[in-house]
Amino acid sequence: MDLRQGWPVRPRRRRHADGPRLRHHRWGHEAVTARAAEGISALDLARRAVQLARRAGAEQCDAIVVTGSESTVAVRLGEVEKLIEAGSLGLGLRVIIGGRTAVCSTSDLTPAALEQFAAETVELAAISAPDEFAGLPDPSLFGRPADAAALGLYDERIEALSTDEKIRLALAAEAAAFAADPRITNTDGASLSTHVGEVALVNSLGFEGSYPATSISLAVEAIADDAEGKKRNGYWFSAERSLSRLGDPEEVGRTAARRAVDQLGARKPATTRVPVVFEPMMAISLLRHLAGCATGDALYRGATFLAGREGQPLASPLVTIVDDPRLPGRFGTRPFDGEGVATRRNVLVETGTFRGFLFDCYTARRLGRTTTGSASRSLESAPSPSSSNLVLEPGSLAPGEILAGIPEGLYVTALMGAGFNPATGDYSRGAAGFWIENGQLSYPVTEVNVSGNLAAMLADIDGVGSDLTWFGSAAAPTVRIREMTVSGR
């Protein structure tokens, strides 16, 4: 479980409804029923795990409990293909004894099983290798759980949304894709998913906190037929914490259709060095690469090209990048991090200058720093630093102005592959999009490769758009890089 994004569903039992096309899954776990019968809250379960671990010999410990229910409706060609309803309940326990740490998880939360689980986790910690940097946060750093109510993490309308309404929204999105253009001949369907859950965290130094959270997402993939039988797929989605922010289903469908049709007749340009423009969704991928390099974990492991660059120019003066877990209603928003530390706004890049890394308590201790409230964790693993809501702050240029003045270049709407080296910053990825001629999108391109070095790419940004767009827990505007190598035919 990532405290920023949602919770895993752990299927245990399923039953299928009759019918050749409709599959209706209901997944759950016996422990969920036991918990409901006993009326035990997530916070009470976490408290109980900490008490049991301390009784078994833990010097320090913390417990995280994650509950959730989710549903997914999938439609294709105007018919419901799949309905899924799932429930989950899990607990993760971290035990520290003399710097020796063990992290275990369970979904069997009956009283006897939980007591045995806590004792076994303590036993594992006792035989683990010691680490002088292991430990819980100082209590002075703890967040205030009451802050959760003001952060817009929960929308009761999502919990109240009926299955019929979910089906209607998904069907409307797919129908809009077909109606948008006669060249849309097929789809991979449309899906609408919701999640309602709660996170609770308790530690042995006195921190206790919990918060509810919801999410909803709608996605469509449209297909157009190109020459020689080639299929061109166009995908679009909207994902939010509240129903009111969810994109209009018909607009989501139309956008997916447009992105498929826009690729018809795509060809390879010649290999050259030209300006490269990243649409907002693709610009976010650059943010993700940078954020992955800007963590204390990457720093102490020597796996980042940003080492030794704090306080130095890194990017164009047009670039400011922040990580802000306090933005109301966003996917990465949280009142406290995965260790119970108060969250805060952290500036990664300020008008081109690299300001610093994201730390959890462990990496901060190893490097003689202070945690930035950036710990994220799953039920099965120890905390580690990561970003929350990543934002490349917008500039003043309209998207058309970003393109203006480019005699020849590439506008990127899709990226493929994982060609990024965080230790060196070297960047090479497959791409598709449009060729730019005389400041206008001229024709679609595919099967090209864009390459460079992320540090040089950031420094060469010479245009930042005003069209800030959110995709999940990150937001960016259109971005123009002065020159990159584009490899084609």
XYZ file of C-alpha atoms in Angstrom:
489
model
C 0.000 0.000 0.000
C 1.264 3.365 -0.962
C -0.182 6.025 1.331
C -0.378 8.399 -1.610
C -2.132 6.350 -4.228
C -4.500 3.731 -2.834
C -4.529 0.223 -1.501
C -4.000 -3.246 -2.889
C -6.887 -5.637 -3.250
C -6.138 -9.104 -1.997
C -8.508 -11.561 -3.669
C -9.354 -14.683 -1.712
C -12.776 -15.860 -2.813
C -14.658 -15.257 -5.983
C -17.915 -16.284 -7.480
C -19.058 -15.844 -11.035
C -22.522 -14.875 -12.200
C -24.066 -16.923 -14.991
C -23.858 -15.670 -18.545
C -21.509 -15.962 -21.523
C -20.149 -12.389 -21.359
C -20.860 -10.915 -17.943
C -18.372 -11.795 -15.213
C -19.290 -10.521 -11.756
C -16.584 -11.063 -9.153
C -17.025 -10.474 -5.420
C -13.749 -10.802 -3.606
C -13.095 -10.607 0.091
C -11.446 -12.251 3.074
C -12.617 -13.983 6.215
C -10.781 -11.408 8.365
C -12.964 -8.637 6.953
C -16.041 -10.451 8.218
C -14.442 -11.061 11.607
C -13.529 -7.404 11.927
C -17.014 -6.240 10.990
C -18.607 -8.639 13.458
C -16.399 -7.444 16.272
C -16.775 -3.774 15.398
C -13.031 -3.120 15.549
C -11.828 0.020 13.766
C -8.664 0.190 11.676
C -7.109 2.443 14.319
C -7.958 -0.053 17.078
C -6.378 -2.888 15.097
C -3.165 -0.874 14.677
C -3.145 -0.044 18.402
C -3.613 -3.710 19.248
C -0.720 -4.790 17.013
C 1.616 -2.251 18.634
C 0.572 -3.364 22.139
C 1.167 -7.011 21.277
C 4.566 -6.297 19.715
C 5.678 -4.296 22.745
C 4.500 -7.080 25.051
C 6.518 -9.579 22.991
C 9.721 -7.558 23.395
C 9.793 -4.826 20.708
C 11.730 -1.714 21.732
C 10.072 0.352 19.027
C 7.354 -0.566 16.563
C 4.671 0.817 14.308
C 1.645 -0.713 12.641
C -0.241 0.331 9.554
C -3.719 -0.948 8.748
C -5.273 -0.471 5.331
C -8.903 -1.200 4.561
C -10.652 -0.731 1.280
C -13.447 -1.651 -1.065
C -13.230 -1.137 -4.787
C -15.305 -1.741 -7.837
C -14.573 -1.781 -11.553
C -17.030 -1.715 -14.426
C -15.659 -2.602 -17.865
C -17.692 -2.228 -21.057
C -16.881 -2.913 -24.691
C -18.917 -2.466 -27.856
C -21.861 -1.242 -25.834
C -22.056 -4.252 -23.542
C -20.972 -4.816 -19.979
C -18.021 -7.199 -20.018
C -16.975 -7.261 -16.398
C -18.088 -6.146 -12.955
C -15.657 -6.492 -10.072
C -16.283 -5.757 -6.426
C -13.406 -6.293 -4.022
C -12.660 -5.803 -0.357
C -9.344 -5.764 1.451
C -8.020 -5.533 4.970
C -4.339 -5.825 5.810
C -1.860 -4.912 8.520
C 1.843 -4.228 8.287
C 4.052 -4.298 11.395
C 7.580 -2.924 11.759
C 9.561 -3.982 14.844
C 12.921 -2.509 15.905
C 15.129 -4.043 18.619
C 18.597 -2.582 19.118
C 18.693 -1.351 15.535
C 17.564 -4.731 14.230
C 14.435 -4.418 12.108
C 11.767 -6.754 10.794
C 8.758 -5.834 8.650
C 5.913 -8.315 8.176
C 2.323 -8.176 6.971
C -0.837 -10.184 7.461
C -4.486 -10.258 6.507
C -5.474 -12.726 9.239
C -6.463 -10.325 12.000
C -8.320 -12.628 14.351
C -7.107 -12.113 17.951
C -5.094 -15.324 18.264
C -3.527 -14.962 14.822
C -2.589 -11.328 15.440
C -0.883 -12.205 18.731
C 1.134 -14.961 17.068
C 1.990 -12.652 14.141
C 3.330 -9.937 16.478
C 5.446 -12.447 18.397
C 6.925 -13.902 15.201
C 7.766 -10.432 13.873
C 9.637 -9.679 17.112
C 11.529 -12.972 16.746
C 12.536 -12.059 13.199
C 13.786 -8.652 14.322
C 15.942 -10.244 17.004
C 17.918 -12.237 14.411
C 18.210 -9.460 11.813
C 21.410 -7.515 11.163
C 21.713 -4.338 13.262
C 21.585 -0.903 11.636
C 22.458 2.154 13.701
C 20.193 4.359 11.603
C 17.006 2.358 12.177
C 14.332 3.905 14.368
C 11.022 5.731 14.590
C 10.708 9.500 14.092
C 11.237 11.901 16.962
C 7.791 12.688 18.429
C 8.358 16.408 17.762
C 8.013 15.608 14.049
C 4.621 13.904 14.248
C 1.791 15.201 12.091
C -1.685 16.182 13.229
C -4.230 13.599 12.022
C -7.032 16.137 12.479
C -5.650 17.955 9.428
C -7.079 15.213 7.182
C -10.581 16.692 7.175
C -9.387 19.850 5.419
C -7.468 17.996 2.705
C -10.433 16.774 0.648
C -9.455 13.102 0.618
C -12.959 11.659 0.892
C -16.098 12.129 -1.219
C -19.249 10.420 0.017
C -20.753 10.668 -3.482
C -18.242 8.086 -4.707
C -19.235 5.655 -1.978
C -22.922 6.203 -2.853
C -22.463 5.736 -6.615
C -24.650 2.859 -7.815
C -23.508 0.104 -10.150
C -26.055 1.252 -12.755
C -24.605 4.763 -12.672
C -21.054 3.446 -13.065
C -22.162 1.412 -16.080
C -23.880 4.467 -17.546
C -20.733 6.590 -17.258
C -18.531 3.927 -18.859
C -20.995 3.319 -21.721
C -21.290 7.066 -22.356
C -17.515 7.378 -22.675
C -17.213 4.517 -25.146
C -20.217 5.693 -27.189
C -18.685 9.158 -27.442
C -15.482 7.642 -28.832
C -17.396 5.856 -31.604
C -19.508 8.942 -32.379
C -16.505 11.262 -32.552
C -15.183 9.963 -35.883
C -16.342 7.267 -38.344
C -12.740 6.070 -38.588
C -13.013 4.672 -35.050
C -13.842 1.066 -35.890
C -13.264 -0.629 -32.556
C -12.316 -0.063 -28.943
C -10.517 -1.882 -26.196
C -13.406 -0.733 -24.073
C -14.057 1.770 -21.323
C -13.733 1.214 -17.608
C -14.810 3.067 -14.499
C -13.211 2.224 -11.150
C -13.886 3.477 -7.638
C -12.108 2.988 -4.362
C -13.192 3.762 -0.803
C -10.756 3.039 1.979
C -9.042 4.039 5.187
C -5.452 4.189 6.399
C -4.497 3.979 10.079
C -0.993 4.314 11.534
C 0.064 3.849 15.167
C 3.545 3.722 16.694
C 5.000 2.975 20.107
C 6.130 6.568 20.673
C 2.594 7.886 20.835
C 1.578 8.666 17.265
C -1.951 7.668 16.259
C -3.651 8.778 13.077
C -6.100 7.669 10.420
C -7.935 9.099 7.451
C -10.516 7.935 4.910
C -9.877 8.333 1.193
C -11.761 7.845 -2.055
C -10.835 7.783 -5.722
C -12.562 7.403 -9.067
C -11.142 6.899 -12.547
C -12.545 6.605 -16.056
C -10.537 5.369 -19.055
C -11.224 4.725 -22.742
C -9.088 3.212 -25.489
C -10.245 3.795 -29.077
C -8.942 2.014 -32.187
C -8.713 3.268 -35.776
C -7.666 1.246 -38.844
C -4.641 2.528 -40.751
C -3.188 1.454 -44.074
C -2.004 -2.137 -44.455
C -4.193 -3.254 -41.569
C -2.282 -1.396 -38.874
C -4.209 -0.490 -35.735
C -3.809 2.935 -34.160
C -4.809 3.118 -30.521
C -5.723 6.257 -28.637
C -6.043 6.253 -24.863
C -7.395 8.866 -22.460
C -8.433 8.916 -18.835
C -9.500 11.011 -15.885
C -8.663 10.118 -12.274
C -9.691 12.118 -9.224
C -10.477 11.832 -5.519
C -13.935 13.384 -5.919
C -16.762 12.771 -8.371
C -17.190 16.476 -9.111
C -13.652 16.695 -10.502
C -13.942 13.659 -12.756
C -13.701 14.547 -16.439
C -16.873 14.551 -18.514
C -17.267 10.975 -19.850
C -18.107 12.127 -23.364
C -15.053 14.385 -23.456
C -12.853 11.517 -22.261
C -14.218 9.347 -25.083
C -13.818 12.048 -27.727
C -10.245 12.707 -26.660
C -9.365 9.013 -26.903
C -10.878 8.922 -30.405
C -8.999 12.025 -31.509
C -5.704 10.631 -30.274
C -6.289 7.423 -32.258
C -7.327 9.183 -35.473
C -4.448 11.647 -35.168
C -2.007 8.762 -35.661
C -3.408 7.656 -39.020
C -0.758 7.852 -41.716
C 2.077 8.170 -39.193
C 5.570 7.888 -40.628
C 9.211 8.173 -39.622
C 11.097 11.429 -40.061
C 14.787 11.497 -40.899
C 17.296 11.391 -38.051
C 18.175 14.907 -36.964
C 18.605 17.305 -34.035
C 15.588 19.560 -33.548
C 13.507 21.224 -30.827
C 11.289 18.749 -28.979
C 7.969 19.708 -27.381
C 6.422 17.472 -24.706
C 2.665 17.659 -24.226
C 1.654 17.907 -20.526
C 1.155 14.174 -19.969
C 4.579 13.438 -21.466
C 6.225 16.291 -19.564
C 5.123 14.536 -16.388
C 7.362 11.618 -17.313
C 10.340 13.983 -17.070
C 9.160 15.006 -13.590
C 8.942 11.368 -12.554
C 12.492 10.685 -13.724
C 13.804 13.686 -11.818
C 11.851 12.886 -8.638
C 13.173 9.336 -8.630
C 16.705 10.745 -8.619
C 15.901 13.338 -5.925
C 15.407 10.937 -3.001
C 17.638 10.240 -0.029
C 17.566 6.569 -0.976
C 19.087 7.288 -4.396
C 21.597 9.675 -2.812
C 23.044 7.360 -0.172
C 23.206 4.499 -2.676
C 25.108 6.675 -5.141
C 22.461 6.071 -7.793
C 21.642 9.642 -8.834
C 23.167 12.177 -11.189
C 22.004 14.896 -8.745
C 24.625 14.064 -6.103
C 26.634 17.144 -5.170
C 24.343 19.526 -7.072
C 22.250 20.971 -4.234
C 22.142 24.756 -4.412
C 23.540 24.729 -7.960
C 21.882 25.589 -11.280
C 20.354 22.479 -12.812
C 17.511 23.544 -15.093
C 16.402 26.564 -17.071
C 15.326 29.575 -14.968
C 11.842 28.880 -16.370
C 11.643 25.665 -14.331
C 10.234 25.380 -10.801
C 9.264 21.925 -9.530
C 7.565 21.316 -6.185
C 6.375 18.253 -4.314
C 3.330 19.209 -2.269
C 1.387 16.615 -0.236
C -0.830 19.357 1.229
C -2.754 20.217 -1.953
C -6.450 19.587 -1.205
C -8.140 16.780 -3.094
C -5.138 15.443 -5.029
C -4.015 11.831 -5.336
C -0.745 12.357 -3.501
C -2.284 14.363 -0.662
C -1.853 13.084 2.893
C -1.879 14.639 6.386
C 1.114 12.592 7.559
C 3.654 10.429 5.801
C 4.299 6.696 6.084
C 6.062 7.183 9.436
C 3.576 9.624 10.963
C 5.714 12.695 10.237
C 3.888 15.903 9.330
C 3.831 16.443 5.584
C 5.033 19.685 4.012
C 5.622 21.394 0.689
C 9.130 20.653 -0.632
C 10.750 22.589 -3.475
C 12.951 20.404 -5.669
C 13.884 22.986 -8.298
C 13.419 26.735 -7.888
C 13.829 28.919 -10.985
C 16.376 26.425 -12.267
C 18.323 25.808 -9.040
C 18.237 22.328 -7.508
C 17.176 22.858 -3.891
C 17.435 19.387 -2.425
C 16.331 15.817 -1.919
C 13.312 14.105 -0.373
C 14.073 12.174 2.825
C 12.413 9.774 5.187
C 13.836 9.309 8.696
C 16.197 6.470 7.779
C 17.861 8.128 4.800
C 18.002 11.436 6.665
C 19.897 9.811 9.541
C 22.312 8.058 7.186
C 23.169 11.338 5.505
C 23.029 13.683 8.484
C 19.898 15.424 7.218
C 16.336 15.984 8.432
C 13.305 14.120 7.125
C 11.167 16.084 4.676
C 8.021 14.153 5.615
C 8.307 12.139 2.406
C 8.149 8.544 3.672
C 5.968 6.177 1.694
C 5.416 2.539 2.542
C 3.562 -0.632 1.723
C 2.241 -3.204 4.152
C 5.137 -5.484 3.229
C 8.074 -3.069 3.258
C 9.856 -0.485 5.372
C 9.296 3.227 4.669
C 11.308 4.887 1.912
C 11.257 8.425 0.499
C 9.169 9.261 -2.544
C 7.234 12.131 -4.083
C 3.593 12.944 -3.374
C 2.003 15.592 -5.654
C 4.642 16.580 -8.217
C 4.059 19.891 -9.984
C 6.026 21.659 -12.698
C 4.749 25.176 -12.211
C 3.190 26.734 -15.346
C 4.683 29.511 -17.397
C 3.008 32.273 -19.388
C 2.978 30.831 -22.928
C -0.113 29.388 -24.592
C 0.491 26.001 -26.259
C 0.337 27.643 -29.691
C 3.046 30.064 -28.674
C 5.227 27.140 -27.586
C 5.081 25.816 -31.173
C 5.443 29.191 -32.866
C 8.857 29.880 -34.282
C 9.857 26.220 -34.575
C 10.781 25.681 -38.252
C 11.098 21.927 -37.739
C 10.724 19.774 -34.638
C 8.925 16.982 -32.793
C 5.781 17.202 -30.647
C 5.715 14.173 -28.309
C 2.387 12.566 -27.378
C 3.626 9.069 -26.458
C 6.755 7.577 -24.930
C 7.787 3.932 -24.846
C 10.473 1.935 -23.110
C 12.481 2.554 -19.954
C 15.605 4.114 -21.384
C 16.677 6.319 -18.482
C 19.799 5.906 -16.341
C 19.320 7.675 -12.982
C 23.007 7.481 -12.109
C 24.129 9.404 -15.210
C 20.941 11.111 -16.404
C 21.286 9.563 -19.863
C 17.901 9.486 -21.594
C 16.763 7.500 -24.643
C 13.143 6.519 -25.245
C 10.875 5.503 -28.069
C 8.370 8.193 -29.008
C 5.414 9.072 -31.216
C 3.572 12.284 -31.910
C 3.646 14.935 -34.641
C 6.260 16.552 -36.795
C 6.316 20.321 -36.484
C 6.794 22.477 -39.562
C 6.754 26.280 -39.548
C 5.248 26.442 -36.066
C 2.369 24.039 -36.861
C 1.675 20.344 -36.315
C 2.243 18.920 -39.792
C 1.902 15.119 -39.827
C 1.908 12.218 -37.334
C 5.144 10.384 -36.639
C 5.851 7.014 -35.053
C 8.739 4.649 -34.312
C 11.227 7.386 -33.481
C 13.661 7.661 -30.607
C 14.432 10.805 -28.601
C 17.714 10.943 -26.721
C 19.791 13.248 -24.604
C 20.749 13.725 -20.959
C 18.147 14.773 -18.400
C 20.372 17.468 -16.886
C 21.011 18.978 -20.321
C 17.335 18.611 -21.243
C 16.233 20.505 -18.138
C 18.815 23.213 -18.789
C 17.656 23.527 -22.407
C 13.981 24.122 -21.612
C 13.195 27.382 -23.389
C 9.404 27.352 -23.249
C 6.950 26.473 -20.459
C 3.229 26.614 -21.183
C 0.362 28.020 -19.184
C -1.727 24.844 -19.695
C -1.047 23.076 -16.386
C -2.813 19.701 -16.496
C -3.218 17.090 -13.761
C -2.783 13.356 -14.319
C -3.175 11.453 -11.061
C -0.617 12.737 -8.561
C 1.397 14.907 -10.974
C 0.805 18.013 -13.067
C 2.734 19.747 -15.825
C 2.197 22.150 -18.721
C 3.537 21.872 -22.262
C 7.342 22.053 -22.280
C 9.768 22.870 -25.116
C 13.395 21.682 -25.133
C 15.715 23.658 -27.362
C 17.278 20.653 -29.083
C 17.419 16.868 -28.820
C 18.455 14.017 -31.091
C 15.478 12.456 -32.876
C 16.344 9.140 -34.529
C 14.091 7.964 -37.325
C 14.860 6.525 -40.717
